[in-house]
């Protein structure tokens, strides 16, 4: 098939690679424009742009797709189908209708649950035990199109980073199976029951709230690892927690450091960080942090 690929982050790369490996002709890769990154704020291409260029695929990165000139250029590719995986732009009707077989999306949830921008993080925060990938025929609504295929992925104890990688690989496998025989995957309308939305993550959500229970707090840590990283503040510095386990908390005030291993009281229960990170430093074990940056028992964290 002649395929237009549309994606931006690392999540999309396994799908792009799988299409190329199966012998499909990827005629162009659409992705978000280069953005400032790093301390120097130099423009950096998206992961999909870097991968597509390495594969010799033409890369296009319009700011929007509502310009008639961009829409004509898209249609001129004469694609059989467009494959979308975390592209980051809403597709107008002219784009959706241009490929012969329309546009399909690799979405990281079991639709209709968690439509929207941050399905992985929202599923973890909600305490879901199962998620997955849905291959969906795209339409004008937000992740409302009919479903072509699904697969499930367990999520207990996994960080957002781990789960995103697993879903990306599962989605790539499911995608090539679906594209290989679309007739074997008739579209199924999404049910009205069970619809939830996954709005984009705001960095302010990553501040740890020790007034909630230890299991809820652990979900917050898992949902924001590795980025933006759940954090607390001590002596004016943000300390990110990337991994932790649940402990017995006793009756201490929430946010109180209970012992020399940085066990922190919640409401109820407690958590013990296992991997932490100071600003500008590498991820380290909690014991290594405390040797150079002691946080004594009795401290009430912010």
XYZ file of N, CA and C in Angstrom, residues 121-282:
486
model
N -1.339 7.809 31.068
C -1.254 8.409 32.400
C -2.602 8.401 33.108
N -3.666 8.698 32.384
C -4.988 8.739 33.015
C -5.432 7.349 33.464
N -5.100 6.328 32.701
C -5.450 4.964 33.099
C -4.724 4.571 34.379
N -3.448 4.942 34.498
C -2.696 4.625 35.717
C -3.264 5.391 36.903
N -3.520 6.681 36.745
C -4.059 7.489 37.838
C -5.404 6.962 38.316
N -6.203 6.420 37.406
C -7.515 5.904 37.768
C -7.452 4.532 38.422
N -6.279 3.908 38.404
C -6.148 2.589 39.008
C -6.636 1.456 38.139
N -6.714 1.656 36.820
C -7.125 0.577 35.916
C -6.130 -0.577 36.002
N -6.621 -1.785 35.866
C -5.739 -2.953 35.872
C -5.409 -3.434 34.465
N -6.162 -2.956 33.483
C -5.973 -3.400 32.111
C -6.131 -2.208 31.174
N -5.274 -2.149 30.164
C -5.431 -1.173 29.095
C -5.134 -1.891 27.783
N -4.757 -1.165 26.759
C -4.464 -1.825 25.495
C -4.350 -0.840 24.360
N -4.515 -1.340 23.143
C -4.425 -0.533 21.940
C -5.665 -0.773 21.097
N -6.157 0.316 20.514
C -7.267 0.218 19.574
C -6.828 0.794 18.228
N -7.054 0.046 17.152
C -6.894 0.580 15.809
C -8.269 1.080 15.385
N -8.347 2.355 15.035
C -9.623 3.032 14.853
C -9.664 3.730 13.500
N -10.797 3.655 12.830
C -11.029 4.468 11.639
C -11.330 5.890 12.100
N -10.589 6.858 11.580
C -10.722 8.209 12.100
C -11.895 8.949 11.467
N -12.530 9.797 12.305
C -13.560 10.702 11.858
C -13.338 12.041 12.549
N -14.250 12.970 12.368
C -14.014 14.331 12.845
C -13.986 14.446 14.364
N -14.672 13.586 15.113
C -14.703 13.663 16.564
C -13.396 13.233 17.201
N -13.251 13.525 18.487
C -12.045 13.168 19.236
C -12.062 11.690 19.590
N -11.348 10.878 18.830
C -11.236 9.436 19.075
C -12.602 8.747 19.136
N -13.513 9.199 18.293
C -14.873 8.658 18.313
C -15.141 7.660 17.196
N -14.186 7.458 16.303
C -14.430 6.645 15.116
C -14.632 5.174 15.412
N -15.145 4.437 14.454
C -15.365 2.995 14.634
C -14.058 2.234 14.789
N -14.122 1.160 15.575
C -12.938 0.372 15.917
C -12.743 -0.761 14.911
N -11.476 -0.962 14.538
C -11.129 -2.035 13.612
C -10.499 -3.230 14.314
N -9.752 -2.984 15.384
C -9.071 -4.072 16.098
C -8.657 -3.574 17.483
N -8.522 -4.524 18.420
C -8.095 -4.211 19.783
C -7.172 -5.304 20.298
N -6.291 -4.927 21.217
C -5.548 -5.921 21.987
C -5.349 -5.381 23.398
N -5.308 -6.278 24.382
C -5.210 -5.891 25.785
C -3.777 -5.994 26.288
N -3.439 -5.130 27.240
C -2.124 -5.130 27.889
C -2.344 -4.905 29.378
N -1.794 -5.781 30.218
C -1.879 -5.589 31.654
C -0.996 -4.433 32.100
N -1.362 -3.781 33.211
C -0.634 -2.566 33.586
C -0.247 -2.484 35.053
N -0.525 -3.484 35.838
C -0.247 -3.419 37.266
C 1.243 -3.209 37.529
N 1.560 -2.160 38.301
C 2.937 -1.902 38.711
C 3.820 -1.265 37.667
N 3.300 -0.944 36.491
C 4.124 -0.383 35.416
C 4.073 1.137 35.431
N 5.217 1.759 35.147
C 5.243 3.207 34.979
C 4.661 3.574 33.628
N 4.363 4.865 33.473
C 3.874 5.331 32.175
C 4.903 5.065 31.082
N 6.186 5.225 31.407
C 7.224 4.967 30.415
C 7.245 3.515 29.973
N 7.182 2.595 30.949
C 7.166 1.169 30.609
C 5.937 0.813 29.775
N 4.800 1.319 30.216
C 3.547 0.962 29.561
C 3.472 1.552 28.152
N 3.955 2.755 27.977
C 3.954 3.375 26.652
C 4.788 2.559 25.673
N 5.954 2.092 26.119
C 6.802 1.261 25.259
C 6.100 -0.034 24.880
N 5.463 -0.667 25.859
C 4.763 -1.927 25.597
C 3.582 -1.713 24.649
N 2.840 -0.631 24.861
C 1.702 -0.338 23.992
C 2.148 0.014 22.572
N 3.260 0.717 22.459
C 3.776 1.063 21.136
C 4.108 -0.192 20.341
N 4.750 -1.153 20.985
C 5.098 -2.404 20.301
C 3.855 -3.219 19.961
N 2.916 -3.295 20.924
C 1.677 -4.029 20.668
C 0.875 -3.364 19.555
N 0.859 -2.041 19.563
C 0.126 -1.312 18.529
C 0.709 -1.518 17.149
N 2.030 -1.580 17.062
C 2.677 -1.806 15.767
C 2.302 -3.172 15.205
N 2.316 -4.183 16.067
C 1.941 -5.530 15.608
C 0.484 -5.567 15.144
N -0.382 -4.961 15.934
C -1.800 -4.962 15.594
C -2.057 -4.150 14.322
N -1.319 -3.070 14.156
C -1.480 -2.221 12.971
C -1.191 -2.988 11.687
N -0.045 -3.655 11.621
C 0.309 -4.326 10.364
C -0.618 -5.495 10.075
N -1.128 -6.145 11.124
C -2.109 -7.204 10.908
C -3.391 -6.631 10.322
N -3.794 -5.470 10.822
C -5.034 -4.841 10.354
C -4.888 -4.340 8.924
N -3.791 -3.648 8.635
C -3.573 -3.094 7.298
C -3.435 -4.209 6.264
N -2.880 -5.347 6.672
C -2.672 -6.454 5.732
C -3.984 -6.984 5.168
N -5.067 -6.865 5.949
C -6.357 -7.378 5.484
C -7.472 -6.581 6.148
N -7.748 -5.406 5.609
C -8.786 -4.561 6.182
C -10.167 -5.210 6.119
N -10.382 -6.055 5.132
C -11.694 -6.700 5.015
C -11.957 -7.644 6.187
N -10.897 -8.150 6.797
C -11.059 -9.036 7.953
C -11.293 -8.265 9.255
N -11.280 -6.932 9.164
C -11.471 -6.097 10.350
C -12.578 -5.079 10.086
N -13.811 -5.534 10.018
C -14.925 -4.614 9.751
C -15.068 -3.605 10.885
N -15.411 -2.372 10.577
C -15.534 -1.352 11.617
C -16.687 -1.630 12.573
N -16.430 -1.418 13.862
C -17.435 -1.600 14.910
C -17.621 -0.269 15.623
N -18.839 0.215 15.680
C -19.103 1.484 16.339
C -18.752 1.405 17.820
N -18.184 2.474 18.341
C -17.892 2.524 19.764
C -19.195 2.626 20.556
N -19.299 1.906 21.684
C -20.507 2.030 22.502
C -20.558 3.378 23.210
N -21.753 3.795 23.545
C -21.914 5.038 24.297
C -21.529 4.853 25.764
N -21.725 3.663 26.277
C -21.366 3.387 27.673
C -19.863 3.249 27.818
N -19.331 3.760 28.926
C -17.917 3.584 29.227
C -17.005 4.637 28.649
N -17.549 5.701 28.072
C -16.717 6.760 27.505
C -16.060 7.569 28.627
N -14.741 7.711 28.573
C -14.014 8.608 29.467
C -13.009 9.393 28.635
N -12.559 10.514 29.186
C -11.646 11.386 28.464
C -10.329 11.523 29.207
N -9.256 11.652 28.447
C -7.897 11.717 28.983
C -7.256 13.028 28.581
N -7.557 14.111 29.305
C -6.955 15.397 28.936
C -5.445 15.391 29.092
N -4.811 16.298 28.381
C -3.359 16.444 28.436
C -2.887 16.662 29.872
N -1.738 16.099 30.211
C -1.178 16.233 31.553
C -0.634 17.639 31.757
N -1.016 18.264 32.861
C -0.455 19.540 33.273
C 0.664 19.261 34.273
N 1.794 19.936 34.126
C 2.941 19.676 35.011
C 2.618 19.893 36.478
N 1.630 20.738 36.766
C 1.275 20.969 38.169
C 0.684 19.720 38.811
N 0.162 18.792 38.011
C -0.396 17.556 38.550
C 0.684 16.646 39.126
N 1.937 16.895 38.789
C 3.022 16.019 39.227
C 3.475 16.297 40.659
N 3.021 17.391 41.269
C 3.370 17.639 42.672
C 2.673 16.602 43.551
N 3.450 15.897 44.358
C 2.902 14.837 45.197
C 2.017 15.409 46.295
N 0.883 14.774 46.487
C -0.087 15.184 47.498
C -0.130 14.109 48.580
N 0.580 14.341 49.677
C 0.668 13.334 50.731
C -0.599 13.237 51.573
N -1.617 14.050 51.258
C -2.897 13.957 51.951
C -3.780 12.861 51.374
N -3.321 12.204 50.303
C -4.077 11.080 49.749
C -3.449 9.767 50.220
N -4.119 8.663 49.964
C -3.650 7.372 50.441
C -2.383 6.925 49.728
N -1.655 6.019 50.370
C -0.413 5.510 49.781
C -0.646 4.854 48.413
N -1.702 4.017 48.235
C -1.922 3.451 46.895
C -2.189 4.520 45.834
N -2.949 5.558 46.185
C -3.189 6.643 45.227
C -1.898 7.390 44.900
N -1.080 7.602 45.917
C 0.177 8.311 45.713
C 1.115 7.502 44.820
N 1.129 6.197 45.025
C 1.965 5.342 44.183
C 1.504 5.414 42.726
N 0.203 5.467 42.497
C -0.292 5.616 41.127
C 0.180 6.941 40.526
N 0.212 7.984 41.337
C 0.704 9.282 40.857
C 2.171 9.173 40.445
N 2.961 8.477 41.238
C 4.382 8.296 40.912
C 4.540 7.499 39.624
N 3.785 6.416 39.483
C 3.873 5.586 38.281
C 3.410 6.348 37.042
N 2.358 7.148 37.179
C 1.788 7.846 36.029
C 2.724 8.908 35.472
N 3.577 9.477 36.325
C 4.427 10.583 35.884
C 5.896 10.188 35.758
N 6.162 8.888 35.724
C 7.528 8.418 35.513
C 7.658 7.899 34.084
N 8.652 8.358 33.327
C 9.772 9.197 33.759
C 9.536 10.700 33.664
N 8.543 11.129 32.858
C 8.304 12.572 32.726
C 6.819 12.863 32.938
N 6.483 13.982 33.567
C 7.393 15.012 34.088
C 8.084 14.653 35.394
N 7.695 13.534 36.001
C 8.290 13.103 37.263
C 7.538 13.665 38.451
N 6.896 12.780 39.241
C 6.217 13.224 40.456
C 7.264 13.753 41.434
N 6.948 14.827 42.160
C 7.982 15.457 42.979
C 7.437 16.028 44.278
N 8.362 16.209 45.236
C 8.109 17.020 46.426
C 9.227 18.042 46.518
N 9.078 18.996 47.413
C 10.107 20.025 47.582
C 10.736 19.924 48.970
N 12.043 20.146 49.008
C 12.774 20.192 50.278
C 13.905 21.201 50.136
N 13.946 22.141 51.057
C 14.949 23.212 51.036
C 14.968 23.945 49.683
N 13.774 24.187 49.157
C 13.643 24.931 47.917
C 13.989 24.161 46.663
N 14.242 22.875 46.788
C 14.631 22.055 45.627
C 13.586 20.972 45.378
N 13.314 20.744 44.108
C 12.401 19.677 43.740
C 13.137 18.338 43.705
N 12.545 17.349 44.362
C 13.070 15.981 44.321
C 12.018 15.118 43.637
N 12.393 14.526 42.511
C 11.476 13.660 41.786
C 11.568 12.239 42.319
N 10.422 11.571 42.447
C 10.379 10.156 42.816
C 9.964 9.376 41.582
N 10.826 8.464 41.148
C 10.572 7.679 39.937
C 10.086 6.270 40.240
N 10.333 5.790 41.459
C 9.854 4.467 41.861
C 9.734 4.457 43.374
N 8.756 3.714 43.886
C 8.519 3.662 45.332
C 7.731 2.408 45.652
N 7.676 2.059 46.936
C 6.782 0.999 47.374
C 5.991 1.474 48.583
N 4.945 0.724 48.918
C 4.026 1.107 49.989
C 4.489 0.509 51.308
N 4.415 1.305 52.376
C 4.800 0.882 53.721
C 3.655 1.190 54.691
N 3.780 0.645 55.919
C 2.837 0.987 56.983
C 3.171 2.375 57.507
N 2.156 3.216 57.645
C 2.425 4.606 57.985
C 2.231 4.983 59.431
N 1.488 4.204 60.209
C 1.220 4.597 61.582
C 0.277 5.793 61.627
N 0.463 6.643 62.618
C -0.446 7.771 62.820
C 0.236 9.119 62.621
N 1.368 9.126 61.954
C 2.105 10.375 61.772
C 1.354 11.325 60.849
N 1.658 12.594 60.982
C 1.083 13.611 60.116
C 1.480 13.339 58.669
N 0.545 13.433 57.715
C 0.914 13.225 56.303
C 2.032 14.165 55.877
N 2.927 13.644 55.039
C 4.101 14.343 54.514
C 5.278 14.333 55.479
N 5.158 13.636 56.613
C 6.267 13.551 57.573
C 7.225 12.434 57.169
N 8.531 12.729 57.197
C 9.558 11.709 56.974
C 9.641 10.857 58.228
N 9.450 9.541 58.076
C 9.301 8.666 59.233
C 10.600 8.028 59.693
N 11.585 7.877 58.806
C 12.797 7.167 59.203
C 13.963 7.583 58.312
N 15.097 6.941 58.523
C 16.321 7.304 57.797
C 16.345 6.798 56.362
N 15.325 6.049 55.937
C 15.257 5.583 54.546
C 14.302 6.426 53.706
N 13.824 7.526 54.245
C 12.933 8.471 53.583
C 11.525 7.911 53.385
N 11.071 7.043 54.295
C 9.674 6.638 54.280
C 8.830 7.862 54.634
N 7.784 8.111 53.846
C 6.991 9.330 53.989
C 5.549 8.960 54.284
N 4.989 9.568 55.338
C 3.608 9.292 55.735
C 2.622 9.852 54.724
N 1.582 9.051 54.440
C 0.482 9.482 53.581
C -0.795 9.480 54.419
N -1.946 9.444 53.767
C -3.202 9.533 54.513
C -4.249 8.585 53.928
N -4.242 7.269 54.340
C -3.319 6.652 55.301
C -2.152 5.972 54.591
N -1.314 5.263 55.391
C -0.192 4.504 54.874
C 1.042 5.365 54.687
N 2.009 4.826 53.969
C 3.259 5.531 53.711
C 3.883 4.970 52.450
N 4.774 5.745 51.860
C 5.543 5.272 50.718
C 7.030 5.388 51.033
N 7.807 4.499 50.441
C 9.262 4.555 50.560
C 9.846 4.695 49.157
N 10.403 5.857 48.802
C 11.004 6.029 47.474
C 12.169 5.062 47.266
N 12.270 4.527 46.064
C 13.385 3.645 45.704
C 14.327 4.291 44.701
N 13.766 5.072 43.770
C 14.574 5.810 42.792
C 14.151 7.270 42.830
N 15.127 8.162 42.929
C 14.838 9.593 43.025
C 15.779 10.366 42.106
N 15.491 11.656 41.960
C 16.326 12.486 41.088
C 16.252 13.941 41.534
N 17.419 14.520 41.767
C 17.497 15.951 42.037
C 17.555 16.711 40.706
N 17.210 17.976 40.749
C 17.249 18.794 39.545
C 18.650 18.813 38.953
N 18.763 18.507 37.677
C 20.047 18.533 36.997
C 20.941 17.348 37.274
N 20.458 16.362 38.040
C 21.263 15.185 38.391
C 20.687 13.937 37.741
N 21.444 12.862 37.786
C 20.975 11.583 37.257
C 20.044 10.901 38.261
